XYZ file of C-alpha atoms in Angstrom:
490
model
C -98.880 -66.511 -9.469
C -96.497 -65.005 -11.473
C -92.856 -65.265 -10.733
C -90.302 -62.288 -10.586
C -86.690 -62.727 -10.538
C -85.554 -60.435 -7.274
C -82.820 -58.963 -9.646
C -85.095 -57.590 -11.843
C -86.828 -56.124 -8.693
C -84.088 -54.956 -7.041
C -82.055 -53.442 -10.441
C -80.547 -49.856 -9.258
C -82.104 -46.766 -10.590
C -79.215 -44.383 -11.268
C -79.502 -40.405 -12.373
C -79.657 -41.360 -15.634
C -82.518 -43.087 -15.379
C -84.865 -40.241 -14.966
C -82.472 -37.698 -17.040
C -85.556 -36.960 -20.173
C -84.879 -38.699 -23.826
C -85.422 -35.342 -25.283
C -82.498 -32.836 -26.062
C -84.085 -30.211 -24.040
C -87.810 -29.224 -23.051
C -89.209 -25.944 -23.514
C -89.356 -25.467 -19.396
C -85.093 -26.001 -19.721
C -84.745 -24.134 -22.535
C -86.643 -20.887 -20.908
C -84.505 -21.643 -17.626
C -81.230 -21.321 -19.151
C -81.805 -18.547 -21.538
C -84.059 -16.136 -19.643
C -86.855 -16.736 -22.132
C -90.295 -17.361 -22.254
C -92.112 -19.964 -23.678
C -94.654 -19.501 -25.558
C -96.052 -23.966 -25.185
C -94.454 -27.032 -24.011
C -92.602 -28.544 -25.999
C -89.399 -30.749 -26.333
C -86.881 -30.627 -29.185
C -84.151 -33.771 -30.386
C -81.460 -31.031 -31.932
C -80.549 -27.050 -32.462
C -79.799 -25.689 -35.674
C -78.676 -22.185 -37.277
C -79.225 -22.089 -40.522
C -83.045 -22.966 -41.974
C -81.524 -25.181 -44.555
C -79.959 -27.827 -42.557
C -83.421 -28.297 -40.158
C -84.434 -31.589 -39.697
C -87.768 -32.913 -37.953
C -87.506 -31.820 -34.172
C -84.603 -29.407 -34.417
C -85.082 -26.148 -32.274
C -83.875 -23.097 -34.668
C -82.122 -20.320 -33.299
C -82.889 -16.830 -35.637
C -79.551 -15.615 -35.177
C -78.638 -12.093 -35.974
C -75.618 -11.245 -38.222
C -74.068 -8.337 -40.338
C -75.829 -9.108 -43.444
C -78.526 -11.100 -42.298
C -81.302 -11.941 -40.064
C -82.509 -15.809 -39.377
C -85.748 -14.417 -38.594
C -86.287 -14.383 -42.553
C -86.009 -17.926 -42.465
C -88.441 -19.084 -39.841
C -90.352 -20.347 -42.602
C -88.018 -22.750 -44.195
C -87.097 -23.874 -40.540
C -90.388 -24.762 -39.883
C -91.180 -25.769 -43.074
C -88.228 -28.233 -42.819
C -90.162 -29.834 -39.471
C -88.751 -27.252 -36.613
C -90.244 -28.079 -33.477
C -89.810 -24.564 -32.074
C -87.324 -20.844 -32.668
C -85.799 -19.111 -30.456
C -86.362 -15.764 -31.107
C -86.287 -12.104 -30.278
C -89.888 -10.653 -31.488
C -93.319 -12.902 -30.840
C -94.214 -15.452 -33.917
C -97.294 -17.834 -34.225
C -95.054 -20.750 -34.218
C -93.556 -22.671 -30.596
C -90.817 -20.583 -29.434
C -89.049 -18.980 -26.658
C -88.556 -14.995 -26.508
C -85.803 -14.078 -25.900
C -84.250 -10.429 -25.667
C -80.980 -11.937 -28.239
C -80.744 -14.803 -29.328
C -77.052 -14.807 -30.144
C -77.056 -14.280 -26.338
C -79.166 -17.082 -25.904
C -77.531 -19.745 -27.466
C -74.421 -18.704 -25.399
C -76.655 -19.238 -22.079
C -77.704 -22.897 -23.610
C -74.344 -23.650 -24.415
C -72.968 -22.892 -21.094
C -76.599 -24.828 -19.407
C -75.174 -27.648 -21.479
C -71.895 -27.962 -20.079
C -73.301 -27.332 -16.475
C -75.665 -30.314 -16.745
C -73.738 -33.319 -18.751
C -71.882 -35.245 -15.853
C -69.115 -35.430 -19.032
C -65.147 -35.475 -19.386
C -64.833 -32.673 -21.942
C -61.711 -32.363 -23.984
C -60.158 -29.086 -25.901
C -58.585 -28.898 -29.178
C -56.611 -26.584 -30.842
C -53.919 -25.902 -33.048
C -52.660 -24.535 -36.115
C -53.576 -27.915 -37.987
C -54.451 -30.914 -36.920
C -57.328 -30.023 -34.876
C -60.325 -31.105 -36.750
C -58.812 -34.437 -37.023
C -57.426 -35.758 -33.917
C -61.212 -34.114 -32.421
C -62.526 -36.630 -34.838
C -60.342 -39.590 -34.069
C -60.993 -38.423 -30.784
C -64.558 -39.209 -30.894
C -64.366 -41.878 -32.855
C -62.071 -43.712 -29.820
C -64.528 -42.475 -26.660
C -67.484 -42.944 -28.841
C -66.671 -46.485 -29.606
C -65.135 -47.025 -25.780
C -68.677 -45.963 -24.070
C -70.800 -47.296 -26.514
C -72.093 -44.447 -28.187
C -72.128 -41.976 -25.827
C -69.601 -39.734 -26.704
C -70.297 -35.910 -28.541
C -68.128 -33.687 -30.400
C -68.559 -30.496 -32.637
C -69.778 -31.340 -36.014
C -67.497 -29.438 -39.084
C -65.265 -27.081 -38.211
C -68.032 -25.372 -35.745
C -64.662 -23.810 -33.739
C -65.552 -20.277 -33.047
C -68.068 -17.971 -31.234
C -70.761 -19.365 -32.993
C -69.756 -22.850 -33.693
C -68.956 -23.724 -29.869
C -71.811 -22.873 -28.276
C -74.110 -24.110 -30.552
C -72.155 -27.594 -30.557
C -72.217 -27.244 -26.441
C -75.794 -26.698 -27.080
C -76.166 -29.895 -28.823
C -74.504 -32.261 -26.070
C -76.972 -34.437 -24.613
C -77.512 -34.831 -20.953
C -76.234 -38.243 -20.804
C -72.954 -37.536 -22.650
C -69.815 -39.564 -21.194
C -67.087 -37.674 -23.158
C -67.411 -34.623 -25.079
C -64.765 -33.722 -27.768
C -65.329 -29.859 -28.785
C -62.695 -28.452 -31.298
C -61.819 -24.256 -31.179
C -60.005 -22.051 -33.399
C -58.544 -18.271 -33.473
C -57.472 -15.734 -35.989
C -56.857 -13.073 -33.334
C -55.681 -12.817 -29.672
C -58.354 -13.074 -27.228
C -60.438 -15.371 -29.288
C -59.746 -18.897 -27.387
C -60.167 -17.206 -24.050
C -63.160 -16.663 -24.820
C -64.093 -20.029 -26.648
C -62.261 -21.878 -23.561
C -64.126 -21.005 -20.962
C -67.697 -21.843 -22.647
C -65.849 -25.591 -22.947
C -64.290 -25.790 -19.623
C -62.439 -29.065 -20.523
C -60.635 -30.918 -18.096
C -57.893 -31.929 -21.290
C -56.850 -29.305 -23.027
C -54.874 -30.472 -26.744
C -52.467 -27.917 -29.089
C -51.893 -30.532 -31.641
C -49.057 -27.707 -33.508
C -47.955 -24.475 -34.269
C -47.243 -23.000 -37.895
C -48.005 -19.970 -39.480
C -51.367 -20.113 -39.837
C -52.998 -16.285 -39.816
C -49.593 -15.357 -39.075
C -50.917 -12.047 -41.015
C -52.875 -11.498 -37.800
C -49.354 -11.861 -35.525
C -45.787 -10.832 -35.330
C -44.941 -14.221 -35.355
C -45.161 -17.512 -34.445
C -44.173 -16.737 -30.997
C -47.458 -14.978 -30.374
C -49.119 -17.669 -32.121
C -48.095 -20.032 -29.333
C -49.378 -17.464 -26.881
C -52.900 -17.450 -28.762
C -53.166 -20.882 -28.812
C -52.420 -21.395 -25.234
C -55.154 -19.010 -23.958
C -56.927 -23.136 -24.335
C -55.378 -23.999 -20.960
C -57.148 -21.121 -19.076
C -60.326 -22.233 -19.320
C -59.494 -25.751 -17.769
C -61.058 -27.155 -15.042
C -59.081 -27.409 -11.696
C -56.365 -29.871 -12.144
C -56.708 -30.277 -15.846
C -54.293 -31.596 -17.896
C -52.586 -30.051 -21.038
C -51.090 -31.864 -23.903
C -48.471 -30.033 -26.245
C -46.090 -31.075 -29.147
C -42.979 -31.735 -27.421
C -41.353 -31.959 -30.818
C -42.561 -28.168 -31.575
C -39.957 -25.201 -30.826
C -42.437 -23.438 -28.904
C -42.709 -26.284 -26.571
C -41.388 -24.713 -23.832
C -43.346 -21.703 -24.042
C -46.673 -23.645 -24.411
C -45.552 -25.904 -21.423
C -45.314 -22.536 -19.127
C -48.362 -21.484 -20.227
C -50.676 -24.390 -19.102
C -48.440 -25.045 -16.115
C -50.030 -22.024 -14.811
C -53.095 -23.368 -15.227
C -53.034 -27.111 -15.826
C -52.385 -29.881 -12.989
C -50.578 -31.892 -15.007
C -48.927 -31.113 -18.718
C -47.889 -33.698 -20.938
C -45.546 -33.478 -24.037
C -46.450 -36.097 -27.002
C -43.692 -36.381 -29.853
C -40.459 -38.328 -31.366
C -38.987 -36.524 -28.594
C -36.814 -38.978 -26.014
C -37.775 -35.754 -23.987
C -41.675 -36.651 -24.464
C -43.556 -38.053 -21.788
C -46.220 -39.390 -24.366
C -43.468 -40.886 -27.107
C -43.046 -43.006 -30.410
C -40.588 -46.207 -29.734
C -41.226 -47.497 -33.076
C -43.236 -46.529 -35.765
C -42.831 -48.728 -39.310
C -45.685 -48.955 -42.527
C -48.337 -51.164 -41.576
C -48.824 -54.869 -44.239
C -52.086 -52.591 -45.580
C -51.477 -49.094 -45.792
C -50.667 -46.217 -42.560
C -48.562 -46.532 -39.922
C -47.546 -49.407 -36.878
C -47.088 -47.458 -34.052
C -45.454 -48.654 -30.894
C -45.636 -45.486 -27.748
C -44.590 -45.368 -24.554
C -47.676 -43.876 -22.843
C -45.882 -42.722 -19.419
C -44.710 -46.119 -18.714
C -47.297 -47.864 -20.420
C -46.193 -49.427 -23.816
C -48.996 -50.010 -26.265
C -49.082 -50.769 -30.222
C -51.723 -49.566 -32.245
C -52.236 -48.850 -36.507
C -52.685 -45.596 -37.650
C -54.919 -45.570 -41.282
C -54.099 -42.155 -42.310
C -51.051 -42.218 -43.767
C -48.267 -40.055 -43.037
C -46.146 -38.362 -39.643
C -47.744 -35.698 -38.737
C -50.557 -38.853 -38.024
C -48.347 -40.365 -36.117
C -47.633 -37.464 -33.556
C -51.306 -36.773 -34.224
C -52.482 -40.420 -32.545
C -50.001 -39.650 -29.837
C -52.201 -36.587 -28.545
C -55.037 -38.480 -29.316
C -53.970 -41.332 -26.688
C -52.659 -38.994 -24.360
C -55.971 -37.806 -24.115
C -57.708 -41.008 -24.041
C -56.001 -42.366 -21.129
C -56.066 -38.696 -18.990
C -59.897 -39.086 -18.899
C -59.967 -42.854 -18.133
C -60.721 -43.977 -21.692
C -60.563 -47.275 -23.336
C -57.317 -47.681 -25.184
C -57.728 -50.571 -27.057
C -60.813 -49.164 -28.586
C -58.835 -46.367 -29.287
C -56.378 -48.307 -31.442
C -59.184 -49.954 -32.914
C -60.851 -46.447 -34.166
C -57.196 -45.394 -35.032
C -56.884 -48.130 -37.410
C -60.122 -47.799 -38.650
C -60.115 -44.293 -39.353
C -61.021 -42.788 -42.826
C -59.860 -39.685 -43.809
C -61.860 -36.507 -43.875
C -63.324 -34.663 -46.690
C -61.312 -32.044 -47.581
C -58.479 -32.859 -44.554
C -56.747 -36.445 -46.066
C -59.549 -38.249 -47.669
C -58.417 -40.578 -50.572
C -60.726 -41.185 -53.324
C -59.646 -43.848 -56.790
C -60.998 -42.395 -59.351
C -60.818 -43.906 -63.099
C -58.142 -42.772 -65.210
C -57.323 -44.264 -69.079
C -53.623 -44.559 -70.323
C -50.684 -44.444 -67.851
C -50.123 -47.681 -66.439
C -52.775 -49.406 -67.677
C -54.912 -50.087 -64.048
C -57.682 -47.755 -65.117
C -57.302 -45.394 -61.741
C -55.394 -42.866 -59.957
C -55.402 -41.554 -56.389
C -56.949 -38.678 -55.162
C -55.933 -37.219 -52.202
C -58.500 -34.599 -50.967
C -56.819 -31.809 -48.797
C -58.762 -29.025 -50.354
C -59.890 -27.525 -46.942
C -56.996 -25.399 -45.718
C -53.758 -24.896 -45.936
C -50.714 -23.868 -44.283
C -46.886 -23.841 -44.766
C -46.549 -26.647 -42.243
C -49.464 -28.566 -43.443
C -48.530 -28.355 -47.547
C -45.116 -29.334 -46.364
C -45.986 -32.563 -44.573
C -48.828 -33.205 -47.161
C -46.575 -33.030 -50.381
C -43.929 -35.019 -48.280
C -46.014 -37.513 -48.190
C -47.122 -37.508 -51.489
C -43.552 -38.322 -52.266
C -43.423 -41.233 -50.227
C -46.722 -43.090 -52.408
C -46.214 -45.132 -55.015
C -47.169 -43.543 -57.799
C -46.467 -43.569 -62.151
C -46.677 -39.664 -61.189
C -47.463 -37.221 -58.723
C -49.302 -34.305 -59.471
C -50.282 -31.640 -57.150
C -52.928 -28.624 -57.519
C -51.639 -26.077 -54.988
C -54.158 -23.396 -53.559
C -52.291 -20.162 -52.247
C -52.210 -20.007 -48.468
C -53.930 -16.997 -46.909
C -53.878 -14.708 -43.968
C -50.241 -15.208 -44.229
C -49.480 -10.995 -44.093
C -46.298 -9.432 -45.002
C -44.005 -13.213 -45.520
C -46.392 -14.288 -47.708
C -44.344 -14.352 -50.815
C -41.510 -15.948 -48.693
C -43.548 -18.837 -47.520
C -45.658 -19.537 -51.224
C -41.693 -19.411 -52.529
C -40.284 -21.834 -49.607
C -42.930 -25.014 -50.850
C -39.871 -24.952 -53.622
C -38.153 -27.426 -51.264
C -40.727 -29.839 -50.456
C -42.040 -30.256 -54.186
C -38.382 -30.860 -55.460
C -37.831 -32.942 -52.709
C -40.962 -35.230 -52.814
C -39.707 -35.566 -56.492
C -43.116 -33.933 -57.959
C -43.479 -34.133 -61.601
C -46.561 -31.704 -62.416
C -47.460 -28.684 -60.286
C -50.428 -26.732 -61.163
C -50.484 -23.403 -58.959
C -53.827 -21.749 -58.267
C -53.941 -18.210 -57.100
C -51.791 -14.421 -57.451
C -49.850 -15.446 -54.145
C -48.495 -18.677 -55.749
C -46.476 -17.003 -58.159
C -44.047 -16.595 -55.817
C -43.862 -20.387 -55.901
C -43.656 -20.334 -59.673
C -41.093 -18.118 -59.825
C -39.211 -20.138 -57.348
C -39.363 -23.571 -59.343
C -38.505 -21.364 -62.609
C -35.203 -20.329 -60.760
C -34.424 -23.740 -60.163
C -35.381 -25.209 -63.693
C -31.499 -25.601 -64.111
C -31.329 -27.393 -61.216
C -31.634 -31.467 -62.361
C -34.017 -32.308 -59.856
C -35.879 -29.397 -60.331
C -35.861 -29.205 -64.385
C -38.422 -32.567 -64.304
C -41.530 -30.729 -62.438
C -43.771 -29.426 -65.149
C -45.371 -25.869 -64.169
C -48.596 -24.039 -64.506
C -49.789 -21.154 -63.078
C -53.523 -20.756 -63.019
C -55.772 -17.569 -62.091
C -58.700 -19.777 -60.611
C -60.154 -23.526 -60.228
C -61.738 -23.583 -63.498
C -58.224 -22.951 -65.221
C -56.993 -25.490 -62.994
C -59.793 -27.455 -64.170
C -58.969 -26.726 -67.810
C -54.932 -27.897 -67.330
C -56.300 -31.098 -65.957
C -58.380 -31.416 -69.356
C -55.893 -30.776 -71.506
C -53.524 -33.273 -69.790
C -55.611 -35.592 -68.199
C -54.434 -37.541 -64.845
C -53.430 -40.930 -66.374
C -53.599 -44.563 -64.657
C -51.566 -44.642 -61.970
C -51.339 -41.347 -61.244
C -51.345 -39.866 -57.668
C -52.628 -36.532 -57.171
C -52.942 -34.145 -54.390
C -55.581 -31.294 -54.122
C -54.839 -28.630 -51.075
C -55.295 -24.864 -50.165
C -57.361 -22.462 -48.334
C -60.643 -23.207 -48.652
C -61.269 -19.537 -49.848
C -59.757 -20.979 -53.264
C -62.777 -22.750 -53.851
C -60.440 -26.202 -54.745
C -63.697 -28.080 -53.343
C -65.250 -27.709 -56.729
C -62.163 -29.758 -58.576
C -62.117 -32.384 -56.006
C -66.160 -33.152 -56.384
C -65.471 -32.928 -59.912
C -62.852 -35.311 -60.110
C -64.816 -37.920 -57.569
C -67.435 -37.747 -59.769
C -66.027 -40.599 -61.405
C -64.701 -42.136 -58.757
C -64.853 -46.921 -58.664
């Protein structure tokens, strides 16, 4: 006779025990979306463009101005699609649907209904993408894997339902990040998400073109707090000037806000923050009466206030904090938002490399100021920056292109190569103050385009020991220097 251990008998079967290994089955996917099937089938991921597929994926033919994903059913399947949603009948597994732009809304929202998951907000004028990441990276590590967040910067009406879309059924914590250009937008966006956190990491001008100012900015940006769930919690800068506009804003909707800053005011709050023995920041914070101490990789402040969100949020929905410092310290930065590449260099100092400091993605007056600030504080032979103009920044745009003047002089630059018609205000700042003696040492160019920039950087090479920063709006198309550069990276 064969002997069974009664624990092994008696082990509890919990919901997720029957909740199906697949993403979503065709009978789900009809249910949510008002579809029809045309088979069974099951599908392990969702995808919008043909190109990206993978074996399994479910592609939605989504409709747009200038194009129509039903031309790419081929690729998709071709690629190893499982099934389409669509809005006209095709030999392939699918689902009809009467729009599928519609549809993926209705999955996204099925999603969110069905994960038993603490879902977390972010927003902000910068910061966003990578305290969601850091975010993830802490409750993914903390549950052992069974965290989700939005991939890329999928932040807007098509980006956050697809990435609700995506969240699998047995999902602990789900970290989804949304942006706005215009009022009304994160409304919208905020109640697809329904978090029970809701995060403004800043505010700055970003597509202050689209606003009077940053005052309505703040008001944009808080449309995040009414979409939370009853008794939510909000987390805002406490350090920001808006502060106490953004605090009455989710205190009309929030259970409980929190303010996270340098701020004695600040209920989440630095106590100490000094450079780590290799590289970032040691961060003592009082977490509401609990003191922890924690690393921070990425170097630089706005980090600093950054992590502070980050474990504000991490303790509201019953996180692990010490994996959370863990994944703090641990934390690389992104491409295109802080990523830091060595890349071989002859002459200068002799070492053979430089640093490359990849902020190509997007810019911002706030961000380029804390960004080139902190260039100033790395060691370096020189610093160099190639400066993207900022856009969407309306009728102040030549005043804030002329204000990074400041910042550059004070960060003690000694090359600035200026990409862009907006950035001559810029140029014609530093010119103003070439008889200035701190100014006179920061050699200028003014480019029309990234292969110009590209050309200055051949004709004056970055040198060993060199440190050089890369950022603007990703409209500038800096991407293309930055992979070029890399492609000699050690």
């Amino acid at each position: 006779m064969t002997f069974q251990h009664p624990a092994l008998l008696d082990w509890p079967v919990t919901d997720e025990d029957v909740r199906p290994l697949a993403l979503w089955t065709s009978a789900e996917i009809a249910e949510a979306t008002g579809g029809a099937a045309s088979c069974d089938f099951q599908v392990s991921g969702i995808e919008i463009d043909s190109r990206e597929v993978r074996e399994g994926d479910l592609f939605f033919a989504l409709k747009g101005e200038n194009s129509d994903g039903h031309r790419f059913l081929a690729g998709a399947f071709g690629n190893g699609a499982q099934a389409a949603i669509v809005d006209r009948k095709i030999e392939q597994p699918h689902v009809l649907v009467g729009d599928t732009f519609e549809a993926l809304q209705a999955l996204g929202c099925a999603a969110r209904a069905r994960a038993a998951a603490h879902v977390i907000g972010v927003t902000g004028s910068a910061g966003k993408t990578g305290v969601k990441e850091a975010l993830f990276a802490a409750l993914d590590r903390g549950s052992r894997g069974r965290a989700h967040r939005s991939l890329k910067s999928y932040n807007n009406h098509v980006g956050v339902p697809l990435s609700l879309a995506r969240m699998p059924s047995r999902t602990k914590f789900g970290v989804f990040e949304m942006g706005m250009n215009h009022p009304g937008e994160l409304a919208e966006l905020t109640r697809l998400v329904r978090p029970h956190v809701a995060i403004v990491t800043t505010i700055a001008p970003a597509h202050i073109g689209f606003f009077s100012g940053e005052e309505e900015i703040a008001d944009a940006k808080g449309e995040i707090f009414e979409g939370l769930e009853p008794g939510g919690t909000a987390i805002v800068p406490a350090d920001s000037p808006h502060f106490e506009r953004l605090r009455a804003k989710a205190a009309r909707h929030a259970g409980r806000v929190i303010g996270f800053g340098l701020s004695r005011t600040a209920d989440v709050r630095v106590l100490d923050a000094v450079p780590a023995p290799g590289g970032g920041t040691l961060v003592t914070a009082d977490l509401g009466g609990q003191r922890v101490c924690y690393t921070v990789a990425q170097e630089g402040a706005h980090w600093v206030a950054n992590s502070l969100a980050v474990m504000a949020a991490v303790q509201a929905v019953g996180g692990d904090l010490g994996a959370a410092g863990l994944a703090l310290a641990e934390m690389e930065g992104l491409a295109g938002r802080g990523a830091r590449h060595t890349v071989e260099a002859e002459g200068g100092d002799g070492s053979g490399t430089a640093l490359l400091i990849d902020e190509s993605y997007n810019a911002n007056p706030a961000s380029m100021r804390a960004t080139i600030l902190q260039l100033g504080a790395t060691p370096a032979r020189r610093r160099i920056v190639v400066l993207g103009a900022m856009k969407e920044l309306g009728a102040q745009e030549e005043r804030y292109h002329a204000g990074l003047a400041e910042p550059l002089i004070e960060a003690g630059i000694d090359r600035a190569i200026l990409v862009g018609d907006e950035m001559a205000a810029l140029a014609g700042a530093l010119g103003k103050r070439a008889g200035d003696s701190l100014a006179a040492a920061i050699e200028v160019d003014h480019v029309e385009s990234t292969a110009k920039a590209a050309e200055c950087l051949a004709e004056k090479p970055i040198a060993g020991g060199d440190a050089v920063l890369v950022k603007g709006s990703n409209s500038v198309g800096l991407g293309a220097l930055v992979r070029a550069l890399t492609a000699r990276e050690r």
